Amino acid sequence: MQTSKTESYIDEHRLFWFRINRPEKRNAIDYDVMNDLEHALGEAQANPLVRAFIITGAGEQSFCSGGDLSVFHSLYTKEDAYAMLSRMGAILFKLMTLPLPTYALINGTAIGGGCEIASACDQRWAMPHARMGFVQGDLGITTGWGGASMLFEKVPSPQALQMLNSANIYTAVEAERLGFIQKVLEKSEVGSMVVESLVESSAVLRSYKQALITKWEQTNLKERMLAEIEQCAYLWEQDEHHMAVARFLQSKKK
């Protein structure tokens, strides 16, 4: 059952929209949002008429700020962290391998796990004011939901490593130059441009996506993501990470 923390619907063009609706939390991910996203992905896959899946955030400020640290900071051990990380990683694997075209509409800031969600999508379109970056390194951890493995499938390795290693935050135009973003566009253009980018037949669209999924199955994408998640869980329980999270949460109180 969908909660008030998300919104989803199918529009007149048979596009399935999923919106994270927590603007007061910068559209951060908690367990309810995880469950809603998994449910929406199941609905989209089961409906043969759906032509594409689009994920975005409510408001104009944030696409997704990653995991909700006010919820997940209580996870202290490697085992606790792995339970949460592998849960979201499995959901993002479903998004990555959803057998229809997927779009991340980055309508504001996308950091940390927000960029991992975007990496799971086939297309990443951003509004001009959007900012994005894999900032996990500044918290003493790596991408924890399989984001690096997915990023290496979408962006050339040198640019992907630059984004991951630096933990820098990029403008939409800078991210487009790196190959992370495919289009920078205004919000009013999104619906029409998605429609124009797709043929009418959902069967054709799903067939092409299945060919790509088959490639990922042959290169053990799921196993690579799981190994990445295990490494993040190990780093999660280290003092470096817990101290960085404490400093971050303290800065938000000022």
XYZ file of C-alpha atoms in Angstrom:
254
model
C 0.000 0.000 0.000
C 1.310 3.429 -0.941
C 2.044 5.860 1.893
C 1.746 9.641 1.953
C 5.517 9.798 1.478
C 5.213 9.005 -2.235
C 2.870 9.564 -5.155
C 2.426 7.393 -8.228
C 0.130 7.373 -11.256
C -0.059 6.455 -14.933
C -0.646 9.437 -17.233
C -2.515 9.649 -20.537
C 0.636 8.669 -22.453
C 0.978 5.450 -20.434
C 3.983 6.776 -18.531
C 4.251 5.560 -14.923
C 5.275 8.427 -12.605
C 6.745 7.822 -9.147
C 7.399 10.878 -6.964
C 9.121 10.896 -3.574
C 6.966 13.227 -1.487
C 9.123 14.260 1.474
C 10.241 17.788 0.564
C 10.654 18.666 4.248
C 13.276 15.857 4.398
C 14.805 16.742 1.023
C 13.018 13.670 -0.337
C 15.238 11.330 1.678
C 14.702 7.579 1.592
C 13.326 5.713 4.596
C 11.779 2.250 4.867
C 8.322 3.456 3.801
C 9.708 4.994 0.615
C 11.633 1.785 -0.081
C 8.447 -0.253 0.206
C 6.471 2.156 -1.977
C 9.132 2.154 -4.688
C 9.281 -1.635 -4.741
C 5.489 -1.789 -5.004
C 5.433 0.763 -7.837
C 8.088 -1.137 -9.788
C 5.993 -4.290 -9.489
C 2.914 -2.460 -10.745
C 4.765 -0.974 -13.719
C 6.278 -4.314 -14.700
C 2.962 -6.153 -14.436
C 1.056 -3.656 -16.602
C 1.874 -4.439 -20.257
C 0.524 -1.076 -21.419
C 3.050 1.018 -19.465
C 5.664 2.506 -21.812
C 8.147 3.984 -19.310
C 8.833 4.548 -15.619
C 9.799 8.025 -14.363
C 11.102 8.780 -10.864
C 11.378 12.296 -9.464
C 11.053 14.283 -6.251
C 8.373 16.607 -4.917
C 9.009 20.344 -4.990
C 11.760 22.264 -6.748
C 14.644 21.849 -4.298
C 15.476 18.140 -4.083
C 15.337 15.057 -6.247
C 16.585 12.852 -3.413
C 19.171 13.425 -0.692
C 19.842 9.700 -0.264
C 19.179 7.759 2.892
C 17.460 9.524 5.770
C 20.313 9.758 8.288
C 17.887 10.633 11.072
C 16.478 7.110 10.594
C 19.580 5.162 9.598
C 22.103 6.690 12.027
C 20.933 4.154 14.603
C 22.385 1.379 12.433
C 25.770 0.782 14.013
C 27.105 -2.658 13.179
C 28.038 -4.166 9.833
C 25.120 -6.581 10.132
C 22.587 -3.826 10.849
C 23.885 -1.742 7.968
C 23.901 -4.669 5.535
C 20.233 -5.411 6.213
C 19.239 -1.889 5.165
C 21.785 -1.509 2.348
C 20.988 -4.847 0.727
C 17.259 -4.129 0.949
C 17.569 -0.895 -1.022
C 20.193 -2.427 -3.276
C 17.741 -5.166 -4.254
C 15.100 -2.538 -5.042
C 17.529 -0.561 -7.194
C 18.511 -3.757 -9.008
C 14.801 -4.131 -9.825
C 14.764 -0.540 -11.089
C 17.959 -1.112 -13.101
C 16.525 -4.255 -14.703
C 12.922 -3.103 -15.048
C 11.968 -4.347 -18.536
C 10.892 -0.955 -19.841
C 12.604 2.432 -20.307
C 13.321 4.299 -17.062
C 13.993 7.988 -16.476
C 15.333 9.921 -13.498
C 13.936 13.454 -13.628
C 16.408 15.304 -11.395
C 14.395 18.341 -10.332
C 16.813 19.591 -7.658
C 19.640 18.337 -5.482
C 20.599 14.676 -5.866
C 23.347 13.564 -3.519
C 24.611 10.253 -2.196
C 21.927 7.646 -2.576
C 19.965 10.054 -4.760
C 22.657 9.657 -7.403
C 22.560 5.894 -6.937
C 18.824 5.933 -7.712
C 19.501 8.056 -10.783
C 22.260 5.669 -11.879
C 19.748 2.811 -11.881
C 17.723 4.593 -14.575
C 18.334 4.391 -18.317
C 18.116 8.159 -18.780
C 18.973 10.968 -16.379
C 17.401 14.313 -17.259
C 18.049 17.326 -15.051
C 16.656 20.802 -14.619
C 19.153 23.664 -14.974
C 19.303 24.414 -11.233
C 19.929 20.778 -10.232
C 23.085 19.798 -8.347
C 24.326 16.253 -7.911
C 27.199 14.243 -6.498
C 28.295 10.952 -4.976
C 29.210 12.427 -1.584
C 29.419 9.116 0.288
C 33.207 9.338 0.491
C 32.906 12.398 2.719
C 31.014 10.205 5.200
C 33.713 7.538 5.251
C 31.735 5.002 3.196
C 31.315 3.950 -0.412
C 28.112 3.792 -2.417
C 25.962 1.417 -0.404
C 23.102 0.524 -2.730
C 25.169 -0.775 -5.655
C 25.536 2.672 -7.196
C 29.154 2.369 -8.336
C 28.482 -0.874 -10.198
C 25.495 0.720 -11.919
C 27.392 3.941 -12.657
C 30.156 2.010 -14.423
C 27.472 0.625 -16.757
C 26.225 4.104 -17.645
C 29.285 6.417 -17.702
C 32.841 5.885 -19.055
C 35.132 4.596 -16.303
C 37.419 7.676 -16.027
C 34.459 10.021 -15.554
C 32.687 7.592 -13.214
C 35.795 7.272 -11.042
C 36.160 11.056 -10.989
C 32.615 11.446 -9.669
C 33.074 8.714 -7.049
C 36.614 9.538 -5.872
C 36.153 13.299 -5.567
C 32.769 13.325 -3.775
C 32.273 16.617 -5.636
C 28.883 18.157 -6.302
C 28.325 19.077 -9.960
C 25.953 21.390 -11.762
C 23.578 19.894 -14.306
C 25.737 21.180 -17.169
C 28.926 19.781 -15.612
C 27.252 16.419 -15.066
C 26.093 16.443 -18.679
C 29.683 16.943 -19.849
C 30.726 13.949 -17.757
C 28.038 11.834 -19.414
C 25.989 11.342 -16.262
C 23.160 13.570 -17.500
C 21.670 13.079 -20.968
C 19.484 16.194 -21.135
C 19.224 19.504 -19.283
C 15.713 20.829 -19.702
C 12.914 22.840 -18.151
C 10.157 21.116 -16.194
C 7.511 22.075 -18.740
C 9.376 20.153 -21.439
C 9.647 16.838 -19.637
C 6.383 15.120 -20.506
C 6.475 15.927 -24.197
C 10.151 15.042 -24.536
C 9.698 11.642 -22.902
C 6.792 10.903 -25.238
C 8.821 12.032 -28.266
C 11.711 9.770 -27.241
C 9.590 6.597 -27.273
C 7.821 4.583 -29.950
C 4.177 3.816 -29.270
C 4.554 0.071 -28.806
C 5.277 -0.972 -25.235
C 6.138 -4.464 -26.520
C 8.934 -3.045 -28.685
C 10.251 -0.909 -25.821
C 10.332 -3.881 -23.474
C 12.068 -6.078 -26.034
C 14.935 -3.620 -26.469
C 15.336 -3.214 -22.707
C 15.380 -6.986 -22.266
C 18.357 -7.201 -24.618
C 20.256 -4.841 -22.311
C 19.166 -6.758 -19.216
C 20.509 -9.963 -20.778
C 23.924 -8.315 -21.131
C 23.901 -7.327 -17.445
C 22.930 -10.856 -16.444
C 25.887 -12.223 -18.401
C 28.291 -9.815 -16.696
C 27.056 -10.668 -13.187
C 25.749 -7.202 -12.363
C 23.742 -8.444 -9.382
C 26.768 -10.164 -7.848
C 28.916 -7.076 -8.390
C 26.342 -4.911 -6.657
C 26.159 -7.310 -3.701
C 29.952 -7.284 -3.302
C 29.885 -3.485 -3.312
C 27.137 -3.447 -0.685
C 29.129 -5.797 1.549
C 32.138 -3.474 1.353
C 30.008 -0.485 2.321
C 28.577 -2.412 5.281
C 32.114 -3.115 6.487
C 33.034 0.575 6.262
C 29.718 1.568 7.864
C 30.673 0.184 11.271
C 34.053 1.917 11.314
C 34.612 4.924 13.599
C 35.401 7.153 10.624
C 31.852 6.800 9.318
C 30.080 7.192 12.667
C 32.101 10.302 13.502
C 31.361 11.824 10.093
C 27.623 11.175 10.495
C 27.676 12.695 13.992
C 29.352 15.849 12.638
C 26.802 16.041 9.816
C 23.796 15.669 12.122
C 25.256 18.206 14.537
C 25.733 20.722 11.716
C 22.042 20.408 10.826
C 21.063 21.483 14.359
C 22.865 24.806 14.078
